[in-house]
Coordinates of C-alpha atoms and ligand atoms in Angstrom, one line a residue:
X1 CA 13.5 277.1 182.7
X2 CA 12.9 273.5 183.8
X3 CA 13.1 272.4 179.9
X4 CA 16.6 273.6 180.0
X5 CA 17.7 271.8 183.0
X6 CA 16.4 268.8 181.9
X7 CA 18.1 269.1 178.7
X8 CA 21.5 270.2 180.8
X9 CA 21.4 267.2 183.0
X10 CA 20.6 264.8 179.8
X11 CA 23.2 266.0 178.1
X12 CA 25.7 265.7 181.3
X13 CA 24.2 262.1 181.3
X14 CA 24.7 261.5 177.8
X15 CA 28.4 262.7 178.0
X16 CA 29.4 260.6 181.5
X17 CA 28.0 257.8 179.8
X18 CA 30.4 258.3 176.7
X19 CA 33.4 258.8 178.8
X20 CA 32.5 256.0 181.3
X21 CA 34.5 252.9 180.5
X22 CA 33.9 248.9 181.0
X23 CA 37.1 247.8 182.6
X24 CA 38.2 244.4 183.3
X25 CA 41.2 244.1 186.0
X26 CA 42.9 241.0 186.3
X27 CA 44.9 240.6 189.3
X28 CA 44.8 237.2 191.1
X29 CA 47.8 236.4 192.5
X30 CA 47.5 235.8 196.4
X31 CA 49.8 238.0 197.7
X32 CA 48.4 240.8 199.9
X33 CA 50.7 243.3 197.6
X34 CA 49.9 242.3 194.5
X35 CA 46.3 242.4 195.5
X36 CA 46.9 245.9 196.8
X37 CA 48.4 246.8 193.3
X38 CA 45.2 245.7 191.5
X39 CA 43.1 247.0 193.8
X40 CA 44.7 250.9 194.7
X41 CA 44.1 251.3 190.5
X42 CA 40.9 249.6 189.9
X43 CA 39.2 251.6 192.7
X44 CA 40.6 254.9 191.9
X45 CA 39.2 254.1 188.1
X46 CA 35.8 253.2 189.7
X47 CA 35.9 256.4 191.7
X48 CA 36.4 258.2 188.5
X49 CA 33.0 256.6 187.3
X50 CA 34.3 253.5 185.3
X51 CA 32.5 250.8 185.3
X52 CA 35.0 247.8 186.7
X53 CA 35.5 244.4 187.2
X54 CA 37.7 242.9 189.5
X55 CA 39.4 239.4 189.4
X56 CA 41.2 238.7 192.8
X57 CA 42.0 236.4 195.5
X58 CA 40.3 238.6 198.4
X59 CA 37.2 240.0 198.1
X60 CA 36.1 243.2 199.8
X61 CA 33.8 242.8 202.3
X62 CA 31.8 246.3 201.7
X63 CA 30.2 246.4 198.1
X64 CA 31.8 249.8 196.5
X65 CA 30.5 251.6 193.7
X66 CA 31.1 251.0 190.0
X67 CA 33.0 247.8 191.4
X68 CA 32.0 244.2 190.7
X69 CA 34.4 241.5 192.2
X70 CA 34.8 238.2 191.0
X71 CA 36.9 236.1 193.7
X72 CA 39.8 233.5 192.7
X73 CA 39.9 233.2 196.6
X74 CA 39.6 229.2 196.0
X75 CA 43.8 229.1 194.8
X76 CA 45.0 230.7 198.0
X77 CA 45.1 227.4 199.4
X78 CA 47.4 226.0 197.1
X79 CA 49.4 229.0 196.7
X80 CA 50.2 229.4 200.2
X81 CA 51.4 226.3 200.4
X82 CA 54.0 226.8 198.4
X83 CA 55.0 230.1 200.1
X84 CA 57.1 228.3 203.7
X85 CA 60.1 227.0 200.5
X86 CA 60.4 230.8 199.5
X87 CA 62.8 230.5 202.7
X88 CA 65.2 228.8 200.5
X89 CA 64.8 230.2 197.4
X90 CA 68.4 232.0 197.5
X91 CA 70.0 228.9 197.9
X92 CA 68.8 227.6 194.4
X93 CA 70.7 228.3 191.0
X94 CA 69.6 230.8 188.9
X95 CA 67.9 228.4 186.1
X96 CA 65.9 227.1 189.8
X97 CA 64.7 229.9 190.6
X98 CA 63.1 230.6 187.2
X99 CA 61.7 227.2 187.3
X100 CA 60.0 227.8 190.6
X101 CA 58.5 231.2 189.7
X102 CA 57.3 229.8 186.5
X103 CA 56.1 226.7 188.1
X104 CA 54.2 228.7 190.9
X105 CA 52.9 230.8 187.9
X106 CA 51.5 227.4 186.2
X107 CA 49.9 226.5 189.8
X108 CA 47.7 229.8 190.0
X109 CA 47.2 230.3 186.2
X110 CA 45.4 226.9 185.8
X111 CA 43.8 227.4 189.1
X112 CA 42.6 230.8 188.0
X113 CA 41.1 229.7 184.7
X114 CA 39.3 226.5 186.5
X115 CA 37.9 229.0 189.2
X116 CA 33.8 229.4 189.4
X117 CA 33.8 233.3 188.7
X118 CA 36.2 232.7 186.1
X119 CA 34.3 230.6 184.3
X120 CA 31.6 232.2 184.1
X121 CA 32.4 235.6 183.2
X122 CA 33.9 233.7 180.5
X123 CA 31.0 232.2 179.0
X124 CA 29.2 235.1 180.0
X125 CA 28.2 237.3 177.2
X126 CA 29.7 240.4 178.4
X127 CA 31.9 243.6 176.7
X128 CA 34.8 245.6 177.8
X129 CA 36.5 248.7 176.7
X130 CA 40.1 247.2 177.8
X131 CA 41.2 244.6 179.9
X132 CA 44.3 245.6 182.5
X133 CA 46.1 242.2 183.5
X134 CA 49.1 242.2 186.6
X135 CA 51.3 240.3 184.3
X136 CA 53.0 237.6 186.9
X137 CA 53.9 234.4 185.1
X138 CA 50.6 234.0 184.0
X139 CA 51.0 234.6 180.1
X140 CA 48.2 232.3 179.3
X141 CA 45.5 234.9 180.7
X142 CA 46.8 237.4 178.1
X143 CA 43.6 235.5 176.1
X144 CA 41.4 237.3 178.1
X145 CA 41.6 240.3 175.7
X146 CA 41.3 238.0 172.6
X147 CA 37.8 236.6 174.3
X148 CA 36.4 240.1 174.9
X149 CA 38.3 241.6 171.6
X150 CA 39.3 245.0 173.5
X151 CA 43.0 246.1 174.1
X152 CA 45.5 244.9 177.1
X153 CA 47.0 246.9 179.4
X154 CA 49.5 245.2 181.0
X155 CA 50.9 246.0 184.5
X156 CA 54.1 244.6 185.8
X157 CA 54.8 244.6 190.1
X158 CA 58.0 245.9 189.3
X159 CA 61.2 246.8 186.7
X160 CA 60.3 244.5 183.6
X161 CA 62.4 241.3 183.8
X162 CA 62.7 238.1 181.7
X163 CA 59.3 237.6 182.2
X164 CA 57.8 240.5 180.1
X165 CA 61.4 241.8 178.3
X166 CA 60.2 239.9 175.4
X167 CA 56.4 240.8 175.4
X168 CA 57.4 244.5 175.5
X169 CA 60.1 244.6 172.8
X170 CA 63.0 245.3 175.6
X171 CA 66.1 243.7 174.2
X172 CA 68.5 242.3 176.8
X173 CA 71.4 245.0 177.6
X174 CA 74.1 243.3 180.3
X175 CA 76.4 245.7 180.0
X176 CA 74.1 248.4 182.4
X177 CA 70.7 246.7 182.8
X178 CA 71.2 244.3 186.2
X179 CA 69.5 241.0 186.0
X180 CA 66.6 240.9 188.3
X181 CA 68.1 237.7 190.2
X182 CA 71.5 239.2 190.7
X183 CA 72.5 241.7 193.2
X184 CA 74.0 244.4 191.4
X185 CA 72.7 248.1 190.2
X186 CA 73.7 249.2 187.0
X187 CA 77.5 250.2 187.9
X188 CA 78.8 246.7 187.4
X189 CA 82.7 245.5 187.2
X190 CA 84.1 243.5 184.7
X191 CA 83.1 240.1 186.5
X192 CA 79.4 241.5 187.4
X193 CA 78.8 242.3 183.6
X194 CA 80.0 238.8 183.3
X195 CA 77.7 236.9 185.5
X196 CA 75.1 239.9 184.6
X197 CA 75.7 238.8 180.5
X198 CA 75.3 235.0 181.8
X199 CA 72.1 235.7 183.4
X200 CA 70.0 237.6 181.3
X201 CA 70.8 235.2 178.6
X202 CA 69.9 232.2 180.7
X203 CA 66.3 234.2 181.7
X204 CA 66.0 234.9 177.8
X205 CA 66.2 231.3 177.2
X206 CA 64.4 230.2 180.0
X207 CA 61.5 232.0 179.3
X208 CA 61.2 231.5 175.5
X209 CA 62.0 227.6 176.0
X210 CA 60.0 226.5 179.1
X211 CA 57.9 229.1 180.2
X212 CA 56.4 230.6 177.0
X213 CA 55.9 227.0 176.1
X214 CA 54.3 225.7 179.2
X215 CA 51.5 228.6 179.7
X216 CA 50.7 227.9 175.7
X217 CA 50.4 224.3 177.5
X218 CA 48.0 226.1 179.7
X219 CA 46.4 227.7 177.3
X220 CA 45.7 224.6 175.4
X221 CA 44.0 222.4 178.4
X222 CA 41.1 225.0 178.4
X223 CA 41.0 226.3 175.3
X224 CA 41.8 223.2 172.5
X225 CA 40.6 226.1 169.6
X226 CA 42.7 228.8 171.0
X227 CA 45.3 230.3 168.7
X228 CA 49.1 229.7 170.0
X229 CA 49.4 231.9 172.4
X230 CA 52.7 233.7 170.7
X231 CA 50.1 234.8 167.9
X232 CA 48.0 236.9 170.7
X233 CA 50.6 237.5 173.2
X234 CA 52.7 240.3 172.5
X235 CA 50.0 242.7 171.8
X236 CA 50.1 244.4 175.2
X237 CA 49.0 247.9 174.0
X238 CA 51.2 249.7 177.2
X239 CA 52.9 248.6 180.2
X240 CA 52.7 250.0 183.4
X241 CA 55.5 249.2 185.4
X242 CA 55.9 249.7 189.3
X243 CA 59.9 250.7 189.0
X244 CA 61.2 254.7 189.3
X245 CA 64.3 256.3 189.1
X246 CA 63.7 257.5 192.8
X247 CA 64.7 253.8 193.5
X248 CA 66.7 252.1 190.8
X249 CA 69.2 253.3 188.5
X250 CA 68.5 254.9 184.6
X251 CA 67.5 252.4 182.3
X252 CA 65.8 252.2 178.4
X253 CA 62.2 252.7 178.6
X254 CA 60.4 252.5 175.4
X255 CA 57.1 254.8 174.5
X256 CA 55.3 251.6 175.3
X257 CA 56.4 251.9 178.6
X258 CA 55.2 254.0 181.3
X259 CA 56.8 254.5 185.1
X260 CA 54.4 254.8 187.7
X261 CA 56.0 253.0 191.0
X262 CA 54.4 254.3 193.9
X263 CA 50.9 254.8 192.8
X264 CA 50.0 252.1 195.4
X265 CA 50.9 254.0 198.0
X266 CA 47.1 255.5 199.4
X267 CA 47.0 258.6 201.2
X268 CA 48.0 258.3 204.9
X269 CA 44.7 257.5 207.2
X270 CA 44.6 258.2 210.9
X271 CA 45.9 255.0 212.6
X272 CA 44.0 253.6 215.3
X273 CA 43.9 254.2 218.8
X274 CA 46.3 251.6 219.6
X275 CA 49.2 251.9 216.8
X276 CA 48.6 255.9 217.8
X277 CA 49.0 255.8 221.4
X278 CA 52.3 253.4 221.3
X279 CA 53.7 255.8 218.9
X280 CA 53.2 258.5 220.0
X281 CA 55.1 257.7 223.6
X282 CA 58.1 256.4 221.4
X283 CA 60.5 259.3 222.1
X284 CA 62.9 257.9 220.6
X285 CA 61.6 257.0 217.6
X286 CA 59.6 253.0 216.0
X287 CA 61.7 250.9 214.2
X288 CA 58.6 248.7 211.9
X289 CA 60.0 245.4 211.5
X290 CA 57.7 243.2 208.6
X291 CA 58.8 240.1 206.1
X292 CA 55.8 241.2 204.4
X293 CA 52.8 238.5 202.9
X294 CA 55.0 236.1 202.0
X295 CA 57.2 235.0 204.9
X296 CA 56.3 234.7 208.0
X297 CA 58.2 236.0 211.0
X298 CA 56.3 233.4 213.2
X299 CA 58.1 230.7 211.1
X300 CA 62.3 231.7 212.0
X301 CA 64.4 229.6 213.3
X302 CA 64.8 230.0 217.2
X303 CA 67.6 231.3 217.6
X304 CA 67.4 233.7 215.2
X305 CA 63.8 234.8 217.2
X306 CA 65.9 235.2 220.1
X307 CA 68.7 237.1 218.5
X308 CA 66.7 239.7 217.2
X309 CA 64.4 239.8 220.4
X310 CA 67.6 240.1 222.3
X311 CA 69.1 243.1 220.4
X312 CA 65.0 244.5 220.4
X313 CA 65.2 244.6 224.7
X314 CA 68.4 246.5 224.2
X315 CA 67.5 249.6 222.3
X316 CA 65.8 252.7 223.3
X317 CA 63.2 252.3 220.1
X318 CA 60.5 251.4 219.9
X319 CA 59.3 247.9 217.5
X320 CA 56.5 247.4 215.9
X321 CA 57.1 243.7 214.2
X322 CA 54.2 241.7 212.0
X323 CA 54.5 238.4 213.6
X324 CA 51.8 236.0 213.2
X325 CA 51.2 234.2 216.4
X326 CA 51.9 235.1 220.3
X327 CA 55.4 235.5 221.9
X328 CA 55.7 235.6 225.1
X329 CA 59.2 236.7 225.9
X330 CA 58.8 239.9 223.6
X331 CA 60.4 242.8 225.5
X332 CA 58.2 246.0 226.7
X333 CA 59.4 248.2 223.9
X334 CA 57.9 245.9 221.2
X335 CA 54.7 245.3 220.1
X336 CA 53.5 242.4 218.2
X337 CA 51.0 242.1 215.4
X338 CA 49.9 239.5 212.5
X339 CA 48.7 242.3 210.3
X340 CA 49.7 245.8 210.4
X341 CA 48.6 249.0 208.3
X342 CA 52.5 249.3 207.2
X343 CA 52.0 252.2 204.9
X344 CA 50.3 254.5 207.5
X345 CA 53.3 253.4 210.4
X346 CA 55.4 254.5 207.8
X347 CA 54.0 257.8 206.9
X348 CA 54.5 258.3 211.0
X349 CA 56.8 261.3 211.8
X350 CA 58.2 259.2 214.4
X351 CA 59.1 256.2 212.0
X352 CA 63.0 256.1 211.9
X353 CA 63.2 252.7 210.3
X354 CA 62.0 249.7 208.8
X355 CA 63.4 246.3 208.6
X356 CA 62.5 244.4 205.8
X357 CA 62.5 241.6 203.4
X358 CA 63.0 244.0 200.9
X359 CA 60.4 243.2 199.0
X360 CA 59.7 245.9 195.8
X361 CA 56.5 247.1 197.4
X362 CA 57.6 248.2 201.0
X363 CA 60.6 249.3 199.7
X364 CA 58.7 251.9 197.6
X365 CA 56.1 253.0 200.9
X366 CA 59.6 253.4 202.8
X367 CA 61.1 255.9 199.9
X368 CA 57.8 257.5 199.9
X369 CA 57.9 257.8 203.1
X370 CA 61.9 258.9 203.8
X371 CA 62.1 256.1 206.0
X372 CA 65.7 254.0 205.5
X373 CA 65.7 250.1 205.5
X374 CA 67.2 247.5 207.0
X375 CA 67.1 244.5 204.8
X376 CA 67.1 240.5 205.1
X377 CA 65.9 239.9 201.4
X378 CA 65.2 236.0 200.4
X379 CA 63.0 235.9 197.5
X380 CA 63.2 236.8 193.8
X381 CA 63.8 240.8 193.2
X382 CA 64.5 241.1 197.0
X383 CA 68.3 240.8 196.6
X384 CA 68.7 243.1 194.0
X385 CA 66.3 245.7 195.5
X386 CA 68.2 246.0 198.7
X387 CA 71.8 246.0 197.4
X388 CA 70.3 248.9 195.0
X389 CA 69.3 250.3 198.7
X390 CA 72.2 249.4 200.0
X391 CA 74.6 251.0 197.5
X392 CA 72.8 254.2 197.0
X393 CA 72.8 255.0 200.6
X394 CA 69.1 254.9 201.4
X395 CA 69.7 251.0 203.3
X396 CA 71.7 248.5 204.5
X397 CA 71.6 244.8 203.7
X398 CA 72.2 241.7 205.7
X399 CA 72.3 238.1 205.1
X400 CA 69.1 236.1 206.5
X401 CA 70.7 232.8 206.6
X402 CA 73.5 234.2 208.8
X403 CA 71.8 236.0 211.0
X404 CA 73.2 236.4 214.7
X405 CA 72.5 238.6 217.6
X406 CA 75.9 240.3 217.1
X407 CA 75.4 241.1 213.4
X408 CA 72.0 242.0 213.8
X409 CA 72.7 244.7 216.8
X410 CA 75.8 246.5 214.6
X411 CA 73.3 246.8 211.6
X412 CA 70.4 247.9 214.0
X413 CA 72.9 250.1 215.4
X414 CA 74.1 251.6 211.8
X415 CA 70.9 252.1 210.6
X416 CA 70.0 254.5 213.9
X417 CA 72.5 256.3 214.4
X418 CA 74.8 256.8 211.9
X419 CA 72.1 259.7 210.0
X420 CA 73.4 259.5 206.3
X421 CA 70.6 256.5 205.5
X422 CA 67.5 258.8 207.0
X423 CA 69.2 261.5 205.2
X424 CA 69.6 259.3 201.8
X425 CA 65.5 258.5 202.2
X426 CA 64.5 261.6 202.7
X427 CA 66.6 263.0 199.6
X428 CA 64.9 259.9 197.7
X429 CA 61.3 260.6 198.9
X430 CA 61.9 264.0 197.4
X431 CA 62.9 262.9 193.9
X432 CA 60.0 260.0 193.9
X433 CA 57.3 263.1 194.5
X434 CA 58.3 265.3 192.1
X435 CA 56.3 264.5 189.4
X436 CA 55.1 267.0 186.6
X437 CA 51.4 264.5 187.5
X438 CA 50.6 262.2 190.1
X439 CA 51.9 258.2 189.1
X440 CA 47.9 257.3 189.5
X441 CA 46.7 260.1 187.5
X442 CA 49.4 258.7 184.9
X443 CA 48.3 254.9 185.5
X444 CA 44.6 256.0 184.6
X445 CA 45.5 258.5 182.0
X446 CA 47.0 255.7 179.9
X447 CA 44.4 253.1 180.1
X448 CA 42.0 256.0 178.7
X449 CA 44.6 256.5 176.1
X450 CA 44.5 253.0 174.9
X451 CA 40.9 253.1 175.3
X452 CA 40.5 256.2 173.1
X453 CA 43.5 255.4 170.5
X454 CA 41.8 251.8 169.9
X455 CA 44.8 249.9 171.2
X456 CA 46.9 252.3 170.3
X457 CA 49.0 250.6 167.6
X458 CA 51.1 253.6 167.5
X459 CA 53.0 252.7 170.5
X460 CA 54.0 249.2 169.5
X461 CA 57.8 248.7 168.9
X462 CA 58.5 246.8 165.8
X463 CA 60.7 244.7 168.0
X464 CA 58.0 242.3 169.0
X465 CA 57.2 241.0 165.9
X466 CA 61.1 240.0 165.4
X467 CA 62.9 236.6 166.1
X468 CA 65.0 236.2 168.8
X469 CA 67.4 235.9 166.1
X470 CA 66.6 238.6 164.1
X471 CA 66.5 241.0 167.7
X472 CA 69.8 240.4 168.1
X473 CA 70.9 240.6 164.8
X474 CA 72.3 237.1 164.8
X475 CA 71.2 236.7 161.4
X476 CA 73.3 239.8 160.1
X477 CA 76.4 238.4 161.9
X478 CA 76.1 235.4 160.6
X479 CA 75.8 236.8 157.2
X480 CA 78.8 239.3 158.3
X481 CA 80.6 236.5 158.9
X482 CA 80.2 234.0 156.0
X483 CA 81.2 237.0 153.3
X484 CA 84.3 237.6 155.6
X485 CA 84.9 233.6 155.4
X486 CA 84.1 234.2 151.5
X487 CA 86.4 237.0 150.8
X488 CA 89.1 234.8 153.4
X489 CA 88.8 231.9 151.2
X490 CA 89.0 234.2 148.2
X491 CA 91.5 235.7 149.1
X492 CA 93.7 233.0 150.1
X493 CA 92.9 231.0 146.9
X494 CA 94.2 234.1 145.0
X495 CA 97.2 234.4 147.1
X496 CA 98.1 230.8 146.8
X497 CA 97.4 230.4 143.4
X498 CA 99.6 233.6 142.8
X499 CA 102.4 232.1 144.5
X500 CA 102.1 229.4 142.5
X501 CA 102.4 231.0 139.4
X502 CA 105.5 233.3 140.7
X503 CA 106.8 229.7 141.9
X504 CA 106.9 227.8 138.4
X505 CA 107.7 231.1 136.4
X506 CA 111.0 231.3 138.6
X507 CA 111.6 227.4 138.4
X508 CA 110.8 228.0 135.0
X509 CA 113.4 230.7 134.3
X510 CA 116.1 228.7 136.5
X511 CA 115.7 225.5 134.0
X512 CA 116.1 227.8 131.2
Ligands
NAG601 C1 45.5 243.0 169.3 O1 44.7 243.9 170.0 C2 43.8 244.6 169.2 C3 43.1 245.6 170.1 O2 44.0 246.4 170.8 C4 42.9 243.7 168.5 O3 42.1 244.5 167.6 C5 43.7 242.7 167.7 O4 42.9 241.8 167.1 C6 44.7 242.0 168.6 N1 45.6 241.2 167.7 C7 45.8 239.9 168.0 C8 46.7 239.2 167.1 O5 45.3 239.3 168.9

């Protein structure tokens, strides 16, 4: 009897141990949500019984099981410096804005690869089954899966853009696929496709001239013996991306690409006592009001604090507002708070809607949720996410630079009571849940999948091993082009030569 248990649980053992993965999650950007990204999948594979490590700018404070951290927590100072300009950022041109991104990507790549932790586990002579890495301008730690020799997984906060277009084998396509720095969605006019066409050529250039180039810079100040990094770096076995149709319009995805926005969004918990009670006694409904990680409410203009408080003290909602120091004058009906549990508020029955910066992340917990937004987008994607919002019904946008009392209170005012956004969100939420398998379940199933197909090769589109040229068939064009110059010149040779002929045999005739 007891010689078969023993044999039962060595076997169970034996297989756990098989199926039990070494994972290594890179993730180190210091922004709460892109943490929260990194973190939401490398637990739930922990949970499962992988064996992970976890780069990332802020460690957990509780040790959890089958997770080791390694902290990068020394680049948040520099990388929050950088984040009071983002309040400008829409006022740059286009080929700006890419250089800032790419810049702040060069900040935190280098600061990541100089970090303790870092180091070590570098020189360290561990082994991992596959490496997942948040690909955010940060090319250069693509080497990490050349170092431990295991397949990469690469996850992307959002819709691919210029950044990772090129790793993954996405060719540019202007005519319905809307640049990530414009604000259209994919029904564009004659003059959008334009500046669409102009844009996503410019972020194809940009990115294969300056930033490609700079991270192999990167690349090169640690590593003098590494390979180029274009040898290494488009062999991403799969790419997770954080985009879904519940949000954004219908675009190409290749079988190397796999939708799974809104895994990040946890399983509502029981808020506390405080957030419950203020809720709870909002009859009329909580408006949540957050610029999330990155801006800071504390840090607007005056007037534009007072414009907003003003139209708060006038409504019959409730406000729940992140807002990182005191405020005195705040009205009765608004409570104040520098860090908030935004996905549970949202999950609130009594949440009728949230005002936003529009960011990619909150805008997914709001669609989860059915909750409508209201948004004052500054930075990067934020533009295009809430005109997306905006024209599909589910939110309304307005302009941060311009913002007054008067167009603050009308939007305020459309967003409660006129019900076709709440009813847009809720009819959005639907789509976004139904799913023929969770997005987490997906996220993990894949990284197995590359685990157990050995980097699965299989999946890799041909298109990453061609020349910009060659991707765009310039090369055939060009060769189109010189025979129709050819059979032109030919041609034209013939003609003349023809004429010619005709000419002197009729001159000819005449003299006779
Ligand atoms: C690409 O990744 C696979 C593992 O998935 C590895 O065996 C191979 O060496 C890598 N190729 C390059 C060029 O780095």
């Amino acid at each position: 009897m007891n010689v078969h248990f023993v044999i039962i649980f060595l076997l169970f053992i034996a297989v756990d141990f098989s199926s039990s993965l070494k994972i290594l999650g890179v993730f180190p950007y210091c922004a709460h949500s892109h943490f929260s990204l990194g973190f939401r999948l490398m637990k739930e594979l922990a949970d499962r019984g992988h064996n992970v490590t976890f780069v990332s700018c802020y460690p957990q404070s509780k040790p959890i099981k089958n997770f080791r951290e390694i902290s990068v927590s020394e680049i948040r100072g520099p990388i929050d410096e950088t984040k009071p300009s983002l309040v400008d950022f829409g006022k740059f041109s286009v080929w700006s804005q890419m250089n800032w991104v790419s810049a702040l990507g060069e900040l935190y790549t280098r600061g990541v690869l100089s970090s303790k932790g870092v180091q070590e586990l570098w020189k360290s002579n561990e082994e991992f089954d596959v490496v997942v890495i948040e690909h955010f301008v940060n090319d250069a730690l693509t080497y990490f899966h050349k170092r431990f020799n295991c397949p990469l997984v690469t996850l992307v906060a959002g819709p691919t853009t210029m950044f990772t277009n090129h790793m993954a084998g996405i060719p540019i396509l202007p005519a319905f696929v809307p640049n990530i720095l414009s604000d259209y969605d994919s029904k564009m006019n004659f003059w959008e496709r334009l500046d669409n066409t102009y844009k996503q050529v410019l972020g194809e250039i940009f990115v294969r001239s300056v930033h490609v180039p700079s991270q192999n810079n990167i690349l090169r100040e640690f590593f003098p013996d590494a390979p180029d990094l274009r040898t290494f770096l488009y062999n991403s076995s799969i790419f997770l991306i954080c985009s879904h149709t519940s949000l954004s319009d219908v675009v190409p995805l290749q079988q190397n690409i796999k939708e799974i926005g809104g895994y990040h969004v946890p399983p509502p918990k029981p808020l506390s006592e405080e957030y419950k009670i203020f809720m709870e006694n909002a009859t009329q409904g909580v408006i949540l009001f957050s610029m999330g990680s990155n801006l800071k409410s504390a840090n607007f203009e005056p007037e534009k604090k007072r414009a907003i408080l003003k139209t708060f003290s006038r409504i019959k909602q409730k406000v729940i507002w992140k807002f990182e120091s005191d405020l005195p004058e705040k009205p009765d009906n608004v409570f104040i708070s520098s860090w908030l549990p935004q996905s549970d508020i949202l999950a609130h029955p009594n949440t009728i809607g949230f005002i936003s910066h529009g960011g990619l992340l909150g805008t997914t917990e709001a669609i989860y949720h059915g909750v409508p937004i209201l948004g004052l987008p500054t930075f990067w994607d934020q533009k295009k996410n809430i005109e997306e919002a905006s024209r599909k019904g589910y939110g309304l946008k307005l302009d941060f630079e311009n913002l007054n009392e008067e167009v603050f209170a009308a939007a305020l005012d459309e967003l409660i009571n006129n019900p076709k956004y709440s009813t847009t969100a809720k009819e959005r939420s639907r789509i976004m849940h139904d799913l023929p398998m969770k997005q987490i379940d997906e996220a993990v199933f894949w990284i197995e999948y590359v685990v157990r197909h050995k980097g699965a090769a299989h999946l890799k589109p041909a298109a990453v091993t061609l020349k910009w040229y060659e991707m765009y068939l310039l090369d055939v064009l060009l060769f189109l082009l010189t025979i129709a110059a050819i059979i032109f010149y030919v041609t034209k040779t013939v003609v003349k030569l023809l004429i010619c002929r005709k000419k002197t045999f009729v001159d000819k005739n005449k003299s006779d």
